[in-house]
Short mmCIF file of C-alpha atoms and ligand atoms in Angstrom, two decimals:
data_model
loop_
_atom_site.label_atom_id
_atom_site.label_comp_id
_atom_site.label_asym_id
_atom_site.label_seq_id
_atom_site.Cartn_x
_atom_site.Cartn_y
_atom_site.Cartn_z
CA UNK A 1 4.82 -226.27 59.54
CA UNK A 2 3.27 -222.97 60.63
CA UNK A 3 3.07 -222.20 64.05
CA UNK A 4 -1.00 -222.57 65.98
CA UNK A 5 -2.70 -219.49 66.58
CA UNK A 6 -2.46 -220.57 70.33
CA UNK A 7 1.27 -220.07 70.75
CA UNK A 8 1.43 -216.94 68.76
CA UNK A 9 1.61 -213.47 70.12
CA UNK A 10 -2.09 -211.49 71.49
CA UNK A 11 -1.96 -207.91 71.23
CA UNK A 12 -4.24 -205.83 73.40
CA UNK A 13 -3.39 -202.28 73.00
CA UNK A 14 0.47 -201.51 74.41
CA UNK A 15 0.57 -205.45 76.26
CA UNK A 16 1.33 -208.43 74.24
CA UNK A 17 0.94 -211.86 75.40
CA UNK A 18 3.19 -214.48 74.09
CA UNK A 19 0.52 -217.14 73.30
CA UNK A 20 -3.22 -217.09 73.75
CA UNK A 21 -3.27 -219.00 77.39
CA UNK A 22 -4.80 -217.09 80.11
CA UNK A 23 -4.72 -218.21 83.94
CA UNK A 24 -8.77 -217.90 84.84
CA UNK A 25 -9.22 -215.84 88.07
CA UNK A 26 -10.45 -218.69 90.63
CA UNK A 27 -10.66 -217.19 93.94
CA UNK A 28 -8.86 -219.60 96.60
CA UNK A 29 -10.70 -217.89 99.88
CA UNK A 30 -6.95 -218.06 101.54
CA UNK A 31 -6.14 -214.38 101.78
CA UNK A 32 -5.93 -212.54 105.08
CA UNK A 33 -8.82 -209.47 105.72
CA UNK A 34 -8.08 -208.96 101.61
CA UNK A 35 -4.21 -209.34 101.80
CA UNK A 36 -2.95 -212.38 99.21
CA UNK A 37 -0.54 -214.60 101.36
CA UNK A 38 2.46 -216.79 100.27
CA UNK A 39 0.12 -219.66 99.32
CA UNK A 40 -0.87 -217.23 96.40
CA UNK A 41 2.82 -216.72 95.80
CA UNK A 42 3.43 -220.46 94.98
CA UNK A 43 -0.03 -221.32 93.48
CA UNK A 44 0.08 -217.90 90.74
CA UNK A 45 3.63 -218.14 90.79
CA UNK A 46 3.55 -221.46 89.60
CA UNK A 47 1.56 -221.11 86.53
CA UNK A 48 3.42 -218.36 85.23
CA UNK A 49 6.65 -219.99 85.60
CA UNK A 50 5.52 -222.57 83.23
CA UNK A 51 4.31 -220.82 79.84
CA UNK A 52 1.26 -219.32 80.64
CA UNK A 53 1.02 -215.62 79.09
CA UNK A 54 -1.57 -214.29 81.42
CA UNK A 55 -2.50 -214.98 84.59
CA UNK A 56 -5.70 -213.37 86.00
CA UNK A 57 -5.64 -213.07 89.68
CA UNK A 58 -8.91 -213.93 91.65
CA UNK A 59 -11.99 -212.03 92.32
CA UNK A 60 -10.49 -209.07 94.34
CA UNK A 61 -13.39 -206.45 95.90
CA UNK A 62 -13.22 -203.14 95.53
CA UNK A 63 -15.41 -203.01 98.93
CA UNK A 64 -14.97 -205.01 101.62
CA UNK A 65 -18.93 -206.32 101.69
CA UNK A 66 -18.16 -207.07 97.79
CA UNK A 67 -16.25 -210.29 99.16
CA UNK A 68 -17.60 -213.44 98.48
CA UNK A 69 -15.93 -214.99 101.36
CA UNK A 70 -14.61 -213.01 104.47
CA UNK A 71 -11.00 -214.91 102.75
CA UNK A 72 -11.66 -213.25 99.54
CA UNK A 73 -8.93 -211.01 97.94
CA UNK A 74 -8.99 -207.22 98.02
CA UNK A 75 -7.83 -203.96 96.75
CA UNK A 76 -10.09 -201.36 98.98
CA UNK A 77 -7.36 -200.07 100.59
CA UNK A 78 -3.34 -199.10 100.04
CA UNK A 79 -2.06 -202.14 102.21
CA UNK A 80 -3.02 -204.56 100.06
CA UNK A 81 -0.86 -203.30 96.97
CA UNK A 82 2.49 -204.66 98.60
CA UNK A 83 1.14 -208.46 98.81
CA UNK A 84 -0.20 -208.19 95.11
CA UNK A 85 3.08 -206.22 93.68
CA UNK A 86 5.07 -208.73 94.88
CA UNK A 87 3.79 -211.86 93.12
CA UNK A 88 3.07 -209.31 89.88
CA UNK A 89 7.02 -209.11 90.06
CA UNK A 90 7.29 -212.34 89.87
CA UNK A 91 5.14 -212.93 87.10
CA UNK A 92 7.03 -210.06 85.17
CA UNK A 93 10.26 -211.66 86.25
CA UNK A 94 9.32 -214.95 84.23
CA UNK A 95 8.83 -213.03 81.57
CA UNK A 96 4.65 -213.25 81.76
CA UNK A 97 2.01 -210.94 82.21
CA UNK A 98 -0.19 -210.55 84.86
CA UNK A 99 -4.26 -208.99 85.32
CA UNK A 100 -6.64 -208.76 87.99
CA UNK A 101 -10.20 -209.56 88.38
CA UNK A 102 -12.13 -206.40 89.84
CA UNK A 103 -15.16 -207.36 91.69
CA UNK A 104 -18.03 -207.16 93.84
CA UNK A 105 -20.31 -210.02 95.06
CA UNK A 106 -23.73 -208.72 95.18
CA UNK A 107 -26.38 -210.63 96.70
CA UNK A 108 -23.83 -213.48 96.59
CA UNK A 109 -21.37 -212.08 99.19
CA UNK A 110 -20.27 -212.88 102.89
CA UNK A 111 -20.68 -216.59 102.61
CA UNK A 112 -18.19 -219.37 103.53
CA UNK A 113 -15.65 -220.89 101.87
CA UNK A 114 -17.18 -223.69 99.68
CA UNK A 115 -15.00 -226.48 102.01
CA UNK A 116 -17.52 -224.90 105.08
CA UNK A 117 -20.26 -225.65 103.45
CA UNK A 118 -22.11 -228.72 103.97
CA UNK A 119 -22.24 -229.82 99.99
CA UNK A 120 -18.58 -228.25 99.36
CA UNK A 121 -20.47 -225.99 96.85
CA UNK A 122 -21.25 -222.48 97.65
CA UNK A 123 -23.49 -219.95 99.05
CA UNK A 124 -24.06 -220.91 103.28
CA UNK A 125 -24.32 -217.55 104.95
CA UNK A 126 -20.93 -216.52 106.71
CA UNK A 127 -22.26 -214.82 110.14
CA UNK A 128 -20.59 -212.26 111.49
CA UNK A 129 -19.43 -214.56 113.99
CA UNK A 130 -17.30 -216.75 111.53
CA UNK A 131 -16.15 -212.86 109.92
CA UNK A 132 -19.51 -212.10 107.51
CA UNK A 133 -21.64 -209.39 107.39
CA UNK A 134 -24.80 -210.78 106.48
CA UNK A 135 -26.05 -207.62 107.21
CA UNK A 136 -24.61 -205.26 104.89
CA UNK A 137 -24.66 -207.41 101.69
CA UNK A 138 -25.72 -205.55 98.80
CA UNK A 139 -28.30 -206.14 95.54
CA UNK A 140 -29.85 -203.93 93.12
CA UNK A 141 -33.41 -205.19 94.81
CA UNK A 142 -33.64 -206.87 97.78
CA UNK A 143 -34.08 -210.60 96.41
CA UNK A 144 -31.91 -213.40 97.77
CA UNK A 145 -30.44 -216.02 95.33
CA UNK A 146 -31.52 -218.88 97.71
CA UNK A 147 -32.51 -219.76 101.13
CA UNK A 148 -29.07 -220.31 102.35
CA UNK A 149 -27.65 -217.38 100.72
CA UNK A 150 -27.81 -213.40 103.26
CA UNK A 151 -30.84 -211.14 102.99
CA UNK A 152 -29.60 -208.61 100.68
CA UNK A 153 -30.67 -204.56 101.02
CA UNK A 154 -31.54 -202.19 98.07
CA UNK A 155 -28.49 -200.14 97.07
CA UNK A 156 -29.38 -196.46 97.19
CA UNK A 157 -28.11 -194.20 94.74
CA UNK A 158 -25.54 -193.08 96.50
CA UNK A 159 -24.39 -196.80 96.93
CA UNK A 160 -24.06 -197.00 93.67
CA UNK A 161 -22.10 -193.98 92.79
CA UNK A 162 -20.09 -194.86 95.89
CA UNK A 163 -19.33 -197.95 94.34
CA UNK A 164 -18.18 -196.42 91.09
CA UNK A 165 -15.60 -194.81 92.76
CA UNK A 166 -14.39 -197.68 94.52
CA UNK A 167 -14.20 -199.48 91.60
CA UNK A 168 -12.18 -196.42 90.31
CA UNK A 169 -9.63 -196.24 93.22
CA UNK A 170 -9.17 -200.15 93.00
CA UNK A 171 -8.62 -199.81 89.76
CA UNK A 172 -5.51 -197.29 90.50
CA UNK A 173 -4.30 -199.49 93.35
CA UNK A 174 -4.00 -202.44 90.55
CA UNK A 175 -1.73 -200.02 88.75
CA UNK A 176 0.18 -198.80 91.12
CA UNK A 177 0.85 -203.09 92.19
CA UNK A 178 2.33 -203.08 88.01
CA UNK A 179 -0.76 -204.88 86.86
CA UNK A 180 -0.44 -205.36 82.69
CA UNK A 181 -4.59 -205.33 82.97
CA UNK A 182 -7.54 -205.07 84.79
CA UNK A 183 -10.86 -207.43 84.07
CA UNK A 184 -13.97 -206.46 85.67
CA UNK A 185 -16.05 -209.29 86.63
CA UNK A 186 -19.34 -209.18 85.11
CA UNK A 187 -20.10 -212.74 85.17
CA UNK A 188 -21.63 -215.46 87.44
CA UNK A 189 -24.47 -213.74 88.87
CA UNK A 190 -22.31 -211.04 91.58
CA UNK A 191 -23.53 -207.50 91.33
CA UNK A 192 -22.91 -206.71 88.12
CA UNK A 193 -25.09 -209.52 86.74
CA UNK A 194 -27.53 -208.87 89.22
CA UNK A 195 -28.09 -205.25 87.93
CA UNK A 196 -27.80 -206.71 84.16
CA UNK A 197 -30.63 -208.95 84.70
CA UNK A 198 -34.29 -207.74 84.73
CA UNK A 199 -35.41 -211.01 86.76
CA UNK A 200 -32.80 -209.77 89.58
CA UNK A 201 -32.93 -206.23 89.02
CA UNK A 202 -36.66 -204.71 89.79
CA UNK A 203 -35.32 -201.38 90.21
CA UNK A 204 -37.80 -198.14 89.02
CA UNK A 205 -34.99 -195.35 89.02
CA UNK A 206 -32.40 -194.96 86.11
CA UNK A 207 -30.52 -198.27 86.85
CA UNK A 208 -33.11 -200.79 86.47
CA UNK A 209 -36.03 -201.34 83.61
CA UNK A 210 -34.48 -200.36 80.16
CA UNK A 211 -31.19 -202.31 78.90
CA UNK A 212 -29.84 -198.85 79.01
CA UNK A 213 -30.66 -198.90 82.72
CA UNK A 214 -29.74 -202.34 83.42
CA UNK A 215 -26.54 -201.86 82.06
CA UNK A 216 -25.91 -198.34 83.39
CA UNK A 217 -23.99 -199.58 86.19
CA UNK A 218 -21.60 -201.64 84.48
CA UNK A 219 -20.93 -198.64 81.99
CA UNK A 220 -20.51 -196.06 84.66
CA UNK A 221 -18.09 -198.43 86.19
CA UNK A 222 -16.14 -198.84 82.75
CA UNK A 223 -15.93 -195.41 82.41
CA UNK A 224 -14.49 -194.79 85.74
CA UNK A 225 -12.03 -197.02 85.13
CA UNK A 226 -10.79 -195.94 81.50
CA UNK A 227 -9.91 -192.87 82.93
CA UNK A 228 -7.82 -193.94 86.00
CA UNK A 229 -5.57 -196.55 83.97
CA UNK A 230 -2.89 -195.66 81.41
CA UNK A 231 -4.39 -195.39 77.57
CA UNK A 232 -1.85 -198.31 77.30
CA UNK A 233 -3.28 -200.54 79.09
CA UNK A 234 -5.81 -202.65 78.08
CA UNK A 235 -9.41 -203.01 79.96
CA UNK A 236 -11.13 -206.81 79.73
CA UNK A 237 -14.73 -207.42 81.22
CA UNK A 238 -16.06 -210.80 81.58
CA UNK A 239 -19.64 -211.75 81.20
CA UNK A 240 -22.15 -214.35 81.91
CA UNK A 241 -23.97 -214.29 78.51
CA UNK A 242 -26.35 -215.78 79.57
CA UNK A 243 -27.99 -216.87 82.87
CA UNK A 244 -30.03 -219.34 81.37
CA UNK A 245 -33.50 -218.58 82.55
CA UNK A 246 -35.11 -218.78 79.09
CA UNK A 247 -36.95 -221.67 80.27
CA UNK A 248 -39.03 -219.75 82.92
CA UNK A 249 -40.44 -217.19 79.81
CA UNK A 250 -39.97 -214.47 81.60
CA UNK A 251 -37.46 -211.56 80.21
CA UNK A 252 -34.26 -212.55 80.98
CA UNK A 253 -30.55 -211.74 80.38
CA UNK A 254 -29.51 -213.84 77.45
CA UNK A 255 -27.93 -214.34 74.12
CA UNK A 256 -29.00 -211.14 72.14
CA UNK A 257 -28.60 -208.70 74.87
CA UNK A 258 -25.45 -209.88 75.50
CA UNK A 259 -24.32 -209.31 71.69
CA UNK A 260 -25.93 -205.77 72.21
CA UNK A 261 -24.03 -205.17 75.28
CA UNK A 262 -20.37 -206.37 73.27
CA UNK A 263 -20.74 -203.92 70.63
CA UNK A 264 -21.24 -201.32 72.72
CA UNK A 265 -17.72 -202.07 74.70
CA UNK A 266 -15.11 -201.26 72.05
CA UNK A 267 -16.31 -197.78 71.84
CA UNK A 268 -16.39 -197.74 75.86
CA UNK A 269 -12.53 -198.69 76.03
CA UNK A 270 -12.94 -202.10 76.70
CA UNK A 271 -10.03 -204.21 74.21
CA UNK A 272 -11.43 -207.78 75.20
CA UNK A 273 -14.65 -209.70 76.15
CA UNK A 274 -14.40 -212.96 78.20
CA UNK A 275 -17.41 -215.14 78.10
CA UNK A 276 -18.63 -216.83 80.72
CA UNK A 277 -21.98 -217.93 81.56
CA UNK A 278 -24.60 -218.86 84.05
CA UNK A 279 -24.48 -218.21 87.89
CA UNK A 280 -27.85 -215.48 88.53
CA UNK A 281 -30.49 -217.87 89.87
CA UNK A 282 -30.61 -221.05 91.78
CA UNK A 283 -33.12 -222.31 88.68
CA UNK A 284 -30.62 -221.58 86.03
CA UNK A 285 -31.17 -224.62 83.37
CA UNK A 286 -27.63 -224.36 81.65
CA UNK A 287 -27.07 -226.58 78.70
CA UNK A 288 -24.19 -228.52 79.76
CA UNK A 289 -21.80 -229.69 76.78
CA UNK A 290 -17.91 -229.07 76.81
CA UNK A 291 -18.30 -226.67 74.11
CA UNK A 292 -21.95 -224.12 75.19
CA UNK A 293 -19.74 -221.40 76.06
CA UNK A 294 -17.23 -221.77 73.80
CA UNK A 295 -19.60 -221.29 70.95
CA UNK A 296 -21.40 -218.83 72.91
CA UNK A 297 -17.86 -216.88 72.14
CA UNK A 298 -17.94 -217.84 68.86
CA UNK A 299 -21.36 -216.66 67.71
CA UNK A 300 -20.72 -213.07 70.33
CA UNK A 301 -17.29 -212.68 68.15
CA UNK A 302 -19.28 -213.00 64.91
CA UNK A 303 -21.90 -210.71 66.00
CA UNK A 304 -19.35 -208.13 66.29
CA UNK A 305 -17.40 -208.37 63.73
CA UNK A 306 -20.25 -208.49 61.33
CA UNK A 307 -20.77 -205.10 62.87
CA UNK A 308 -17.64 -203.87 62.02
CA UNK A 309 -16.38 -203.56 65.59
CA UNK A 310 -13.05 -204.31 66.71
CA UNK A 311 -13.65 -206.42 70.19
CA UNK A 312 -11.21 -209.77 71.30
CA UNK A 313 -13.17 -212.56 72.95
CA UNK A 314 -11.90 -214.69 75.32
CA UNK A 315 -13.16 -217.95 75.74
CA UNK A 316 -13.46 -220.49 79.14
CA UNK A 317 -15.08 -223.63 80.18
CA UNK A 318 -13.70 -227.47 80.00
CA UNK A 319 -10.82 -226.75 77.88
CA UNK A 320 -8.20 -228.94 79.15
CA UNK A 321 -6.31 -230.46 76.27
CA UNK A 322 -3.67 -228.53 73.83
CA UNK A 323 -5.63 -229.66 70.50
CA UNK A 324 -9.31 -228.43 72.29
CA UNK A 325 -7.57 -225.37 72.64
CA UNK A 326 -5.98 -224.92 69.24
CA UNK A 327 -9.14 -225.48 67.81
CA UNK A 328 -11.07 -222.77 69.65
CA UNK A 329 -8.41 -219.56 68.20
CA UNK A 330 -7.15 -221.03 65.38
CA UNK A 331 -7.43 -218.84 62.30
CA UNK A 332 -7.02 -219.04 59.06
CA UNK A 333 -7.69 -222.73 56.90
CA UNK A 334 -5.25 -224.68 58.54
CA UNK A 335 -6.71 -227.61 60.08
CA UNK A 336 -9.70 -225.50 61.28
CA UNK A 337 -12.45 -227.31 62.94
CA UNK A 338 -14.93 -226.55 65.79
CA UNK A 339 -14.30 -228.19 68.75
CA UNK A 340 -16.83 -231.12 68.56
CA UNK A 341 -16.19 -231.02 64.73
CA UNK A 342 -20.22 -230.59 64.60
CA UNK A 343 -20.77 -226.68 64.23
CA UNK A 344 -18.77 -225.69 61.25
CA UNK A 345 -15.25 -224.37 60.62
CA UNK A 346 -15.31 -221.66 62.67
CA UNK A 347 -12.91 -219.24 64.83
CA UNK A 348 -14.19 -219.26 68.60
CA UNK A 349 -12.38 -216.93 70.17
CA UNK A 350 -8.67 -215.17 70.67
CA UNK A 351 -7.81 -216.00 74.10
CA UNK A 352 -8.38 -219.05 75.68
CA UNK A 353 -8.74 -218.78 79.62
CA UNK A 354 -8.47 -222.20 82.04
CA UNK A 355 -9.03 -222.60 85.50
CA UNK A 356 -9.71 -226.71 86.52
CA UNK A 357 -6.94 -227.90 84.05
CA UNK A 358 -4.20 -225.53 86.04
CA UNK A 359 -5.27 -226.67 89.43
CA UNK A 360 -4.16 -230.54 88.40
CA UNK A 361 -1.51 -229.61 86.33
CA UNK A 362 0.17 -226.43 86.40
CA UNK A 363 2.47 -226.90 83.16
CA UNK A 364 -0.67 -227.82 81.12
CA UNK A 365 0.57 -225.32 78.79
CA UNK A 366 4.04 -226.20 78.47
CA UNK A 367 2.62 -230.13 77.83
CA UNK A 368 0.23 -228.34 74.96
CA UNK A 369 3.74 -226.75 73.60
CA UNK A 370 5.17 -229.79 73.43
CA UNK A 371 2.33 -231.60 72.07
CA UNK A 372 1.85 -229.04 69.40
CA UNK A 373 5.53 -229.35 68.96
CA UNK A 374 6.14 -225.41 69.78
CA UNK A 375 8.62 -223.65 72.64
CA UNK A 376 7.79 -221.23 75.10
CA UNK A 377 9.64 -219.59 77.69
CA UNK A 378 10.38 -221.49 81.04
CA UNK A 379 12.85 -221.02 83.81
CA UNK A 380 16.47 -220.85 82.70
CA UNK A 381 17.03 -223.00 86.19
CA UNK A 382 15.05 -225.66 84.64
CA UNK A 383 16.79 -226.61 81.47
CA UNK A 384 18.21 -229.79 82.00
CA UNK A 385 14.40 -231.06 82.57
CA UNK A 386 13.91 -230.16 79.01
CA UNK A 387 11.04 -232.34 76.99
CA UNK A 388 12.34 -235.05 76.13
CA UNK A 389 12.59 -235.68 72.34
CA UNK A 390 9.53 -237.91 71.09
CA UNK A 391 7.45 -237.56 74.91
CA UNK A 392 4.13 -237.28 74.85
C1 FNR B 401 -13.67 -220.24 89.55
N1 FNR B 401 -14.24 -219.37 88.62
C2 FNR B 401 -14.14 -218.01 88.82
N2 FNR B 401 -14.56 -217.14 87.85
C3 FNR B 401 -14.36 -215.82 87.97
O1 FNR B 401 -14.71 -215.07 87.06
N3 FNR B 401 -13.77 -215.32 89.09
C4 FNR B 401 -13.34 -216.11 90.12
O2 FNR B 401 -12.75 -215.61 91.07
C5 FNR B 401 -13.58 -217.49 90.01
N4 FNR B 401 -13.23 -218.38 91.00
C6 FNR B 401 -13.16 -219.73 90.77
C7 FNR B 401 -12.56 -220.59 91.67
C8 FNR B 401 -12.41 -221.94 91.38
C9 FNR B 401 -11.71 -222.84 92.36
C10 FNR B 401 -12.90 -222.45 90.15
C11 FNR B 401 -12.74 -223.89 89.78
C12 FNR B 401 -13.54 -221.61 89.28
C13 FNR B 401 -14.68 -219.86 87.30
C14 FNR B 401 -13.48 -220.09 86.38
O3 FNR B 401 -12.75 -218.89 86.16
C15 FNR B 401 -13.91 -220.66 85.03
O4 FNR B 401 -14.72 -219.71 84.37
C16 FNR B 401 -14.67 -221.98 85.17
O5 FNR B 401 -14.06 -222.81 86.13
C17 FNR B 401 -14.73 -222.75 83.85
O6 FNR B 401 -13.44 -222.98 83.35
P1 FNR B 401 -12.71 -224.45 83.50
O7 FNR B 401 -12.52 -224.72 84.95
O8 FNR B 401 -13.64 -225.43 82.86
O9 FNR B 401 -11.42 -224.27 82.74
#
């Protein structure tokens, strides 16, 4: 029988990924002043030993108040190429590719860990006492998420075009540590979002009113980093597509700007969306089903194909079994069916990205393999572990 669209080949420009599995970038707030440690080693390391094509390294600022956490990963500065080109070795020495997730935390940065917190969720204030800088935390207008959350200031201009070239100069620094690509968080309500949004972005100068304003940013910032990375390599930006605040009535960032936004990326450089959602406002009203963002992919891929752009879409959110994610890139007629078999026969997406499932069990898609009755590559010191015939 023919091989599953999951466990064939991706190609995205010069880099081709041996299945359709993608490592999603979960930040682990364990890195020292920006530095990834040995814990990020083992944890990265220990995916991509076991199938996985791509693996997306956390969050990483290209500022040091773009942290989420004062433990977040970065890449503002030249030392902390050596702790990220080491575990990128790695990866490449399994025979796997690796990315990183460019970002900066908005109006949601210098808080504590989410194991600080008293919920275990997110978003208490670090002080500068436990290493924030409640301070200096940036917004494109000065509205805070939530009571909990730091003040945030009004980026100037020159913040902004500061920024850009921050993002720029990460963006080398991820080449120079052998990155295979670079994914610029746009998603979950950090800056980027912020500035997308007209309910967090009140802004009267050119980056805030129009969706050509609202979006300026996030174009600038794609632009900038096109021309710093190899033609070869290809650029992926991940979304929130939408922050679900239709309920309020008020203009928010949804659905159809979204679409407008993806069809304007392939001509901008970008090879791949990945779509999230949510993550802008502490009202948010998200429709929670195990398959809202997947077919938020799907119906974002069909937008832009029907306009005759050429854009991959990546897909994330509950996936943690090998025939869920089958289903979601499967093409062609061969046992195609959505993933609640309710929504029509329909391909979701080309790259399916996991975080939760990896946590509990690294191999998840070496187990999908063997469910699916497929190899991949594994460690050559691991061969006498081999499945055995018939195990499930
Ligand atoms: C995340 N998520 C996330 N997303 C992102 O774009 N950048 C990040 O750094 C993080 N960090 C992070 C940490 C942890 C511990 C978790 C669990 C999640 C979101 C993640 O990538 C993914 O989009 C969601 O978790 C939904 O996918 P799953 O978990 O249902 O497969």
């Amino acid at each position: 029988s023919k091989t599953p669209t999951v466990f064939t080949p991706l190609k995205l420009r010069s880099l081709t990924l041996q299945n359709r599995f993608a490592v999603s970038p979960m930040c682990m707030y364990s890195a020292d002043d920006g530095h990834l440690t040995d814990f990020h080693l083992v944890h990265l390391g220990a995916m991509a030993m076991r199938g996985v094509a791509l693996t997306i390294f956390e969050a990483t600022s290209v500022t040091p108040n773009g942290r989420i956490s004062p433990e977040d990963s970065g890449l503002w500065t030249d030392s902390q190429i050596a702790p990220l080109k080491r575990i990128v070795d790695f990866i490449h020495s399994q025979g796997q590719k690796a990315g990183i997730q460019l970002a900066h935390a908005g109006r949601k940065a210098s808080t504590v860990a989410p194991w600080h917190t008293q919920n275990r969720g997110q978003g208490e204030t670090a002080t500068a006492a436990q290493g924030g800088w409640p301070d200096n935390v940036w917004a494109p207008s000065a509205i805070k998420f939530s009571p909990k959350f730091p003040q945030p200031k009004e980026m100037t201009v020159s913040d902004i075009e500061g920024l850009v070239d921050s993002f720029a100069k990460a963006a080398s620094r991820a080449v120079s540590a052998g990155f295979d690509t670079i994914e610029i968080h746009a998603a979950h309500g950090y800056l980027f979002t912020e500035f997308l949004s007209p309910i967090t972005n009140k802004r009267t100068d050119q980056y805030g009113g129009s969706f050509e304003n609202r979006t300026r940013l996030l174009v600038d910032v794609i632009k900038a980093t096109r021309a710093v990375i190899p033609e070869t390599m290809p650029l992926l930006v991940r979304i929130s597509a939408t922050e679900w605040m239709e309920w309020t009535g008020e203009e928010s960032w949804d659905l159809a700007q979204s679409i407008r936004l993806a069809k304007l990326l392939p001509d901008l450089g970008v090879d791949l969306l990945d779509v999230s959602s949510a993550g802008n406002n502490a009202e948010q009203r998200m429709q929670i089903t195990p398959t809202v963002q997947i077919d938020l992919a799907g119906e974002i891929r069909d937008a832009v194909r029907a306009a005759g752009k050429t854009l991959l879409i990546g897909a994330v959110g509950f996936v943690n079994t090998a025939e869920i994610a089958r289903r979601i890139v499967q093409t062609g007629d061969e046992g195609l069916v959505d993933v609640d078999g309710e929504h029509g026969q329909k391909t979701k997406a080309d790259l399916v990205l996991v975080a939760r499932q990896f946590l509990k069990e690294p191999e998840f898609v070496l187990r999908a393999a063997h469910q699916l009755g497929v190899e991949v590559k594994w460690p050559l010191q691991y061969g006498r572990a081999a499945w055995a015939k018939g195990e499930k």
